[in-house]
Amino acid sequence: MDRRTTFTAVGAGITSFLLVAVAVIELLAFEFAAIVGLPVGLLVGVAVAGVLLVRGGRLRPAVGRTVTAYAAFGVAVLCLLVLRYVNVGRDVLTFDVVVGASLATVVVVYVALSLSDRDHGPE
């Protein structure tokens, strides 16, 4: 297991946690939806991270690039929210900017990995 596989597993777990927790919280129409949404998101995030830790090194290069770019989304969101929390750019880091910058990170990571894998040989 190398660093890229570990980063991908942890990042994909974070991304899955965020997406599932937010989706469940938004879909449930009662006051304490987070009581259900956060544990469900955590369960899904841990499951995704576990599966990728075990099987992540055996993915085809194209799938590996996609999963790593997916993982970069969660890490970018987390980093930007930490910056917002410690008052670094709080006025600039609105919800739209955080999501937009995270999506831009996904594109940059995918393109960079695509170019890097092209230099190392065919798929």
Coordinates of N, CA, C and O in Angstrom, one line a residue:
M1 N 0.9 -1.2 0.0 CA 0.0 0.0 0.0 C 0.9 1.2 0.0 O 1.8 1.4 0.8
D2 N 0.7 2.1 -1.0 CA 1.5 3.3 -1.1 C 0.7 4.5 -0.5 O -0.4 4.4 -0.1
R3 N 1.4 5.7 -0.6 CA 0.8 6.9 -0.1 C -0.5 7.3 -0.9 O -1.4 7.8 -0.3
R4 N -0.4 7.1 -2.2 CA -1.6 7.5 -3.0 C -2.8 6.7 -2.7 O -3.9 7.2 -2.6
T5 N -2.6 5.4 -2.5 CA -3.7 4.5 -2.1 C -4.3 5.0 -0.7 O -5.5 5.0 -0.6
T6 N -3.4 5.3 0.2 CA -3.9 5.7 1.5 C -4.6 7.0 1.4 O -5.7 7.2 2.0
F7 N -4.1 8.0 0.7 CA -4.7 9.3 0.5 C -6.1 9.1 -0.1 O -7.0 9.7 0.3
T8 N -6.1 8.3 -1.2 CA -7.3 8.1 -1.9 C -8.4 7.5 -1.0 O -9.6 7.9 -1.0
A9 N -8.0 6.5 -0.2 CA -9.0 5.8 0.7 C -9.5 6.8 1.7 O -10.7 6.9 2.0
V10 N -8.6 7.6 2.4 CA -9.1 8.5 3.4 C -9.9 9.6 2.8 O -11.0 10.0 3.3
G11 N -9.4 10.2 1.7 CA -10.2 11.3 1.0 C -11.5 10.8 0.5 O -12.5 11.6 0.6
A12 N -11.6 9.6 -0.1 CA -12.9 9.1 -0.6 C -13.8 8.9 0.6 O -15.0 9.1 0.5
G13 N -13.3 8.4 1.7 CA -14.1 8.3 2.9 C -14.7 9.6 3.4 O -15.9 9.7 3.7
I14 N -13.9 10.6 3.4 CA -14.3 12.0 3.8 C -15.4 12.5 2.8 O -16.4 13.0 3.2
T15 N -15.1 12.3 1.5 CA -16.1 12.8 0.5 C -17.4 12.0 0.6 O -18.5 12.7 0.6
S16 N -17.3 10.7 0.8 CA -18.6 10.0 0.9 C -19.3 10.3 2.2 O -20.6 10.5 2.2
F17 N -18.6 10.5 3.3 CA -19.2 11.0 4.5 C -20.0 12.3 4.3 O -21.2 12.5 4.6
L18 N -19.3 13.3 3.7 CA -19.9 14.6 3.5 C -21.1 14.5 2.6 O -22.2 15.1 2.9
L19 N -21.0 13.8 1.5 CA -22.1 13.7 0.5 C -23.3 13.0 1.1 O -24.5 13.4 0.9
V20 N -23.1 11.9 1.7 CA -24.2 11.1 2.2 C -24.8 11.8 3.4 O -26.1 11.9 3.5
A21 N -24.0 12.3 4.3 CA -24.6 13.0 5.5 C -25.5 14.2 5.0 O -26.6 14.4 5.5
V22 N -24.9 15.0 4.1 CA -25.7 16.2 3.7 C -27.0 15.7 2.9 O -28.0 16.3 3.1
A23 N -26.9 14.7 2.1 CA -28.0 14.2 1.4 C -29.1 13.7 2.3 O -30.3 14.1 2.2
V24 N -28.7 12.9 3.3 CA -29.7 12.4 4.3 C -30.3 13.5 5.1 O -31.6 13.6 5.3
I25 N -29.5 14.5 5.5 CA -30.0 15.6 6.3 C -31.0 16.4 5.5 O -32.1 16.8 6.0
E26 N -30.7 16.6 4.3 CA -31.6 17.5 3.4 C -32.9 16.7 3.0 O -33.9 17.3 2.9
L27 N -32.8 15.4 2.9 CA -33.9 14.6 2.5 C -34.9 14.4 3.6 O -36.1 14.2 3.4
L28 N -34.4 14.3 4.8 CA -35.3 14.1 5.9 C -35.9 15.4 6.4 O -35.2 16.4 6.5
A29 N -37.2 15.4 6.5 CA -37.9 16.7 6.7 C -38.3 16.8 8.2 O -39.5 17.1 8.5
F30 N -37.4 16.6 9.1 CA -37.7 16.8 10.5 C -36.6 17.5 11.2 O -35.5 17.6 10.6
E31 N -36.8 18.0 12.4 CA -35.9 18.9 13.0 C -34.5 18.3 13.3 O -33.5 19.0 13.1
F32 N -34.4 17.1 13.8 CA -33.2 16.5 14.2 C -32.7 15.5 13.2 O -32.2 14.4 13.5
A33 N -32.7 15.9 11.9 CA -32.3 15.0 10.8 C -30.8 14.7 10.9 O -30.3 13.6 10.5
A34 N -30.0 15.5 11.5 CA -28.6 15.3 11.7 C -28.3 14.1 12.6 O -27.3 13.4 12.4
I35 N -29.2 13.8 13.5 CA -29.0 12.6 14.3 C -29.0 11.4 13.5 O -28.4 10.4 13.9
V36 N -29.7 11.3 12.4 CA -29.7 10.2 11.5 C -28.6 10.3 10.5 O -27.9 9.4 10.2
G37 N -28.5 11.5 9.9 CA -27.6 11.8 8.8 C -26.2 11.6 9.1 O -25.4 11.0 8.3
L38 N -25.7 12.1 10.2 CA -24.3 12.0 10.5 C -23.8 10.6 10.7 O -22.8 10.2 10.2
P39 N -24.5 9.7 11.5 CA -24.1 8.4 11.6 C -24.1 7.6 10.3 O -23.2 6.7 10.0
V40 N -25.2 7.8 9.5 CA -25.2 7.1 8.2 C -24.1 7.5 7.3 O -23.4 6.7 6.7
G41 N -23.8 8.8 7.3 CA -22.6 9.3 6.5 C -21.3 8.8 7.0 O -20.5 8.4 6.2
L42 N -21.2 8.7 8.3 CA -20.0 8.1 8.9 C -19.8 6.6 8.6 O -18.7 6.2 8.2
L43 N -20.9 5.9 8.6 CA -20.9 4.5 8.3 C -20.5 4.3 6.8 O -19.6 3.5 6.5
V44 N -21.1 5.1 5.9 CA -20.7 5.0 4.5 C -19.3 5.4 4.3 O -18.5 4.7 3.5
G45 N -18.8 6.5 4.9 CA -17.5 6.9 4.7 C -16.4 5.9 5.2 O -15.4 5.7 4.5
V46 N -16.7 5.3 6.3 CA -15.8 4.3 6.8 C -15.8 3.0 5.9 O -14.7 2.4 5.7
A47 N -16.9 2.7 5.4 CA -17.0 1.5 4.5 C -16.2 1.8 3.2 O -15.5 0.9 2.7
V48 N -16.4 3.0 2.7 CA -15.7 3.3 1.4 C -14.2 3.3 1.7 O -13.4 2.8 0.9
A49 N -13.8 3.9 2.8 CA -12.3 4.0 3.1 C -11.8 2.6 3.3 O -10.7 2.3 2.8
G50 N -12.5 1.7 4.0 CA -12.1 0.4 4.2 C -11.9 -0.4 2.9 O -10.9 -1.1 2.7
V51 N -12.9 -0.3 2.0 CA -12.9 -1.0 0.8 C -11.7 -0.5 -0.1 O -10.9 -1.3 -0.7
L52 N -11.5 0.7 -0.1 CA -10.4 1.3 -0.9 C -9.0 1.0 -0.3 O -8.0 0.8 -1.0
L53 N -8.9 0.9 1.0 CA -7.7 0.5 1.6 C -7.3 -1.0 1.3 O -6.1 -1.3 1.0
V54 N -8.3 -1.8 1.2 CA -8.1 -3.2 0.9 C -7.9 -3.4 -0.6 O -6.9 -4.1 -1.0
R55 N -8.7 -2.8 -1.4 CA -8.7 -3.1 -2.9 C -8.2 -1.9 -3.7 O -8.2 -2.0 -4.9
G56 N -7.8 -0.8 -3.1 CA -7.4 0.4 -3.9 C -6.2 0.2 -4.8 O -6.1 0.8 -5.8
G57 N -5.3 -0.7 -4.4 CA -4.1 -0.8 -5.2 C -4.3 -1.7 -6.5 O -3.5 -1.7 -7.4
R58 N -5.5 -2.3 -6.6 CA -5.8 -3.2 -7.7 C -6.7 -2.5 -8.7 O -7.3 -3.2 -9.6
L59 N -7.0 -1.2 -8.6 CA -7.9 -0.6 -9.6 C -7.1 -0.3 -10.9 O -5.9 -0.1 -10.9
R60 N -7.9 -0.3 -11.9 CA -7.3 0.1 -13.2 C -6.9 1.6 -13.2 O -7.5 2.3 -12.4
P61 N -5.9 2.0 -13.9 CA -5.4 3.4 -13.8 C -6.5 4.4 -14.1 O -6.6 5.4 -13.4
A62 N -7.4 4.2 -15.0 CA -8.5 5.2 -15.3 C -9.4 5.3 -14.1 O -9.8 6.4 -13.7
V63 N -9.8 4.2 -13.5 CA -10.6 4.2 -12.3 C -9.9 4.8 -11.1 O -10.5 5.5 -10.3
G64 N -8.6 4.5 -11.0 CA -7.8 5.0 -9.9 C -7.7 6.5 -10.0 O -7.8 7.2 -8.9
R65 N -7.6 7.1 -11.2 CA -7.6 8.5 -11.4 C -8.9 9.1 -10.9 O -8.9 10.2 -10.2
T66 N -10.0 8.5 -11.3 CA -11.3 9.0 -11.0 C -11.6 9.0 -9.5 O -12.1 10.0 -8.9
V67 N -11.2 7.9 -8.9 CA -11.4 7.8 -7.4 C -10.5 8.8 -6.7 O -11.0 9.3 -5.7
T68 N -9.3 9.0 -7.1 CA -8.4 9.9 -6.5 C -8.9 11.3 -6.6 O -8.9 12.1 -5.7
A69 N -9.5 11.7 -7.8 CA -10.1 13.0 -8.0 C -11.3 13.2 -7.1 O -11.5 14.2 -6.5
Y70 N -12.1 12.1 -7.0 CA -13.2 12.1 -6.0 C -12.8 12.4 -4.6 O -13.4 13.1 -3.9
A71 N -11.7 11.7 -4.2 CA -11.1 11.9 -2.9 C -10.6 13.3 -2.7 O -10.7 13.8 -1.5
A72 N -10.1 13.9 -3.7 CA -9.6 15.3 -3.5 C -10.7 16.3 -3.2 O -10.5 17.3 -2.5
F73 N -11.9 16.0 -3.6 CA -13.0 16.9 -3.3 C -13.2 17.0 -1.8 O -13.3 18.1 -1.3
G74 N -13.3 15.9 -1.1 CA -13.5 15.9 0.3 C -12.4 16.6 1.1 O -12.6 17.3 2.0
V75 N -11.1 16.3 0.6 CA -10.0 16.9 1.3 C -10.0 18.4 1.1 O -9.7 19.2 2.0
A76 N -10.3 18.8 -0.1 CA -10.4 20.3 -0.4 C -11.5 21.0 0.4 O -11.2 22.0 1.0
V77 N -12.6 20.4 0.5 CA -13.7 20.9 1.3 C -13.3 21.0 2.8 O -13.4 22.1 3.4
L78 N -12.7 20.0 3.3 CA -12.2 20.0 4.7 C -11.2 21.1 4.9 O -11.3 21.8 5.9
C79 N -10.2 21.2 4.0 CA -9.2 22.2 4.2 C -9.7 23.6 4.1 O -9.4 24.5 4.9
L80 N -10.6 23.9 3.2 CA -11.2 25.2 3.1 C -12.1 25.5 4.3 O -12.1 26.7 4.8
L81 N -12.8 24.5 4.8 CA -13.6 24.8 6.0 C -12.8 25.0 7.2 O -13.1 25.8 8.1
V82 N -11.6 24.3 7.3 CA -10.7 24.6 8.4 C -10.2 26.0 8.3 O -10.1 26.7 9.3
L83 N -9.8 26.5 7.1 CA -9.4 27.9 6.9 C -10.5 28.8 7.3 O -10.2 29.9 8.0
R84 N -11.7 28.5 7.0 CA -12.8 29.4 7.3 C -13.0 29.4 8.8 O -13.3 30.5 9.4
Y85 N -12.8 28.3 9.5 CA -13.0 28.2 10.9 C -12.0 29.0 11.7 O -12.3 29.6 12.7
V86 N -10.8 29.0 11.2 CA -9.7 29.8 11.9 C -9.6 31.2 11.4 O -8.6 31.9 11.7
N87 N -10.7 31.7 10.8 CA -10.8 33.1 10.3 C -9.8 33.5 9.3 O -9.4 34.7 9.3
V88 N -9.3 32.6 8.5 CA -8.5 33.0 7.3 C -9.4 33.1 6.1 O -9.9 32.0 5.6
G89 N -9.7 34.2 5.7 CA -10.6 34.4 4.5 C -12.0 34.1 4.8 O -12.7 33.6 3.9
R90 N -12.5 34.4 6.0 CA -13.9 34.0 6.3 C -14.9 34.7 5.4 O -15.9 34.2 5.0
D91 N -14.6 36.0 5.0 CA -15.5 36.7 4.1 C -15.4 36.2 2.7 O -16.4 36.3 2.0
V92 N -14.3 35.7 2.3 CA -14.2 35.2 0.9 C -14.7 33.7 0.8 O -15.3 33.4 -0.2
L93 N -14.5 32.9 1.8 CA -14.8 31.5 1.7 C -16.3 31.3 2.0 O -16.6 30.7 3.1
T94 N -17.1 31.7 1.1 CA -18.5 31.4 1.3 C -18.8 30.0 0.8 O -17.9 29.3 0.3
F95 N -20.0 29.5 1.0 CA -20.4 28.1 0.6 C -20.1 27.9 -0.9 O -19.6 26.9 -1.3
D96 N -20.5 28.9 -1.7 CA -20.3 28.8 -3.1 C -18.9 28.7 -3.5 O -18.5 27.9 -4.4
V97 N -18.0 29.5 -2.9 CA -16.6 29.5 -3.2 C -16.0 28.1 -2.7 O -15.1 27.6 -3.4
V98 N -16.4 27.6 -1.6 CA -15.8 26.4 -1.1 C -16.2 25.2 -2.0 O -15.3 24.4 -2.4
V99 N -17.4 25.2 -2.4 CA -17.8 24.1 -3.4 C -17.2 24.3 -4.7 O -16.7 23.3 -5.3
G100 N -17.1 25.5 -5.2 CA -16.5 25.8 -6.5 C -15.0 25.5 -6.5 O -14.5 24.8 -7.5
A101 N -14.3 25.9 -5.5 CA -12.9 25.6 -5.4 C -12.6 24.1 -5.3 O -11.7 23.6 -5.8
S102 N -13.5 23.4 -4.6 CA -13.4 22.0 -4.4 C -13.6 21.2 -5.7 O -12.9 20.3 -6.1
L103 N -14.6 21.7 -6.5 CA -14.8 21.1 -7.8 C -13.7 21.4 -8.8 O -13.3 20.5 -9.6
A104 N -13.1 22.6 -8.7 CA -11.9 22.9 -9.5 C -10.8 22.0 -9.1 O -10.0 21.6 -10.0
T105 N -10.6 21.7 -7.8 CA -9.6 20.8 -7.4 C -9.7 19.4 -8.0 O -8.8 18.8 -8.4
V106 N -11.0 19.0 -8.1 CA -11.2 17.7 -8.7 C -10.7 17.7 -10.1 O -10.0 16.7 -10.5
V107 N -11.0 18.7 -10.9 CA -10.6 18.8 -12.3 C -9.1 18.8 -12.4 O -8.5 18.1 -13.2
V108 N -8.5 19.7 -11.5 CA -7.0 19.8 -11.6 C -6.3 18.5 -11.2 O -5.4 18.1 -11.9
V109 N -6.8 17.8 -10.2 CA -6.2 16.5 -9.8 C -6.4 15.5 -10.9 O -5.4 14.8 -11.2
Y110 N -7.6 15.4 -11.5 CA -7.8 14.4 -12.5 C -6.9 14.7 -13.7 O -6.2 13.8 -14.3
V111 N -6.8 15.9 -14.2 CA -5.9 16.3 -15.3 C -4.4 16.0 -15.0 O -3.7 15.4 -15.8
A112 N -4.0 16.4 -13.8 CA -2.6 16.2 -13.4 C -2.3 14.7 -13.3 O -1.2 14.2 -13.8
L113 N -3.2 13.9 -12.8 CA -3.0 12.4 -12.7 C -3.0 11.8 -14.1 O -2.2 10.9 -14.4
S114 N -3.9 12.3 -15.0 CA -3.9 11.8 -16.4 C -2.6 12.1 -17.1 O -2.1 11.2 -17.8
L115 N -2.1 13.3 -16.9 CA -0.8 13.6 -17.6 C 0.3 12.8 -17.0 O 1.2 12.4 -17.7
S116 N 0.3 12.6 -15.7 CA 1.3 11.9 -15.0 C 1.3 10.4 -15.4 O 2.4 9.8 -15.7
D117 N 0.1 9.8 -15.5 CA 0.0 8.4 -15.9 C 0.4 8.3 -17.4 O 0.9 7.2 -17.8
R118 N 0.2 9.3 -18.2 CA 0.5 9.2 -19.6 C 2.0 9.1 -19.7 O 2.6 8.5 -20.6
D119 N 2.7 9.9 -18.9 CA 4.2 9.9 -18.9 C 4.8 8.5 -18.5 O 5.9 8.2 -18.8
H120 N 4.1 7.8 -17.6 CA 4.6 6.5 -17.1 C 4.2 5.3 -17.9 O 4.5 4.2 -17.5
G121 N 3.5 5.5 -19.0 CA 3.2 4.3 -19.9 C 1.7 4.2 -20.1 O 0.9 4.9 -19.5
P122 N 1.4 3.2 -21.0 CA 0.0 3.0 -21.3 C -0.8 2.3 -20.2 O -0.2 1.7 -19.3
E123 N -2.1 2.4 -20.3 CA -3.0 1.8 -19.3 C -3.0 0.3 -19.4 O -3.2 -0.4 -20.1

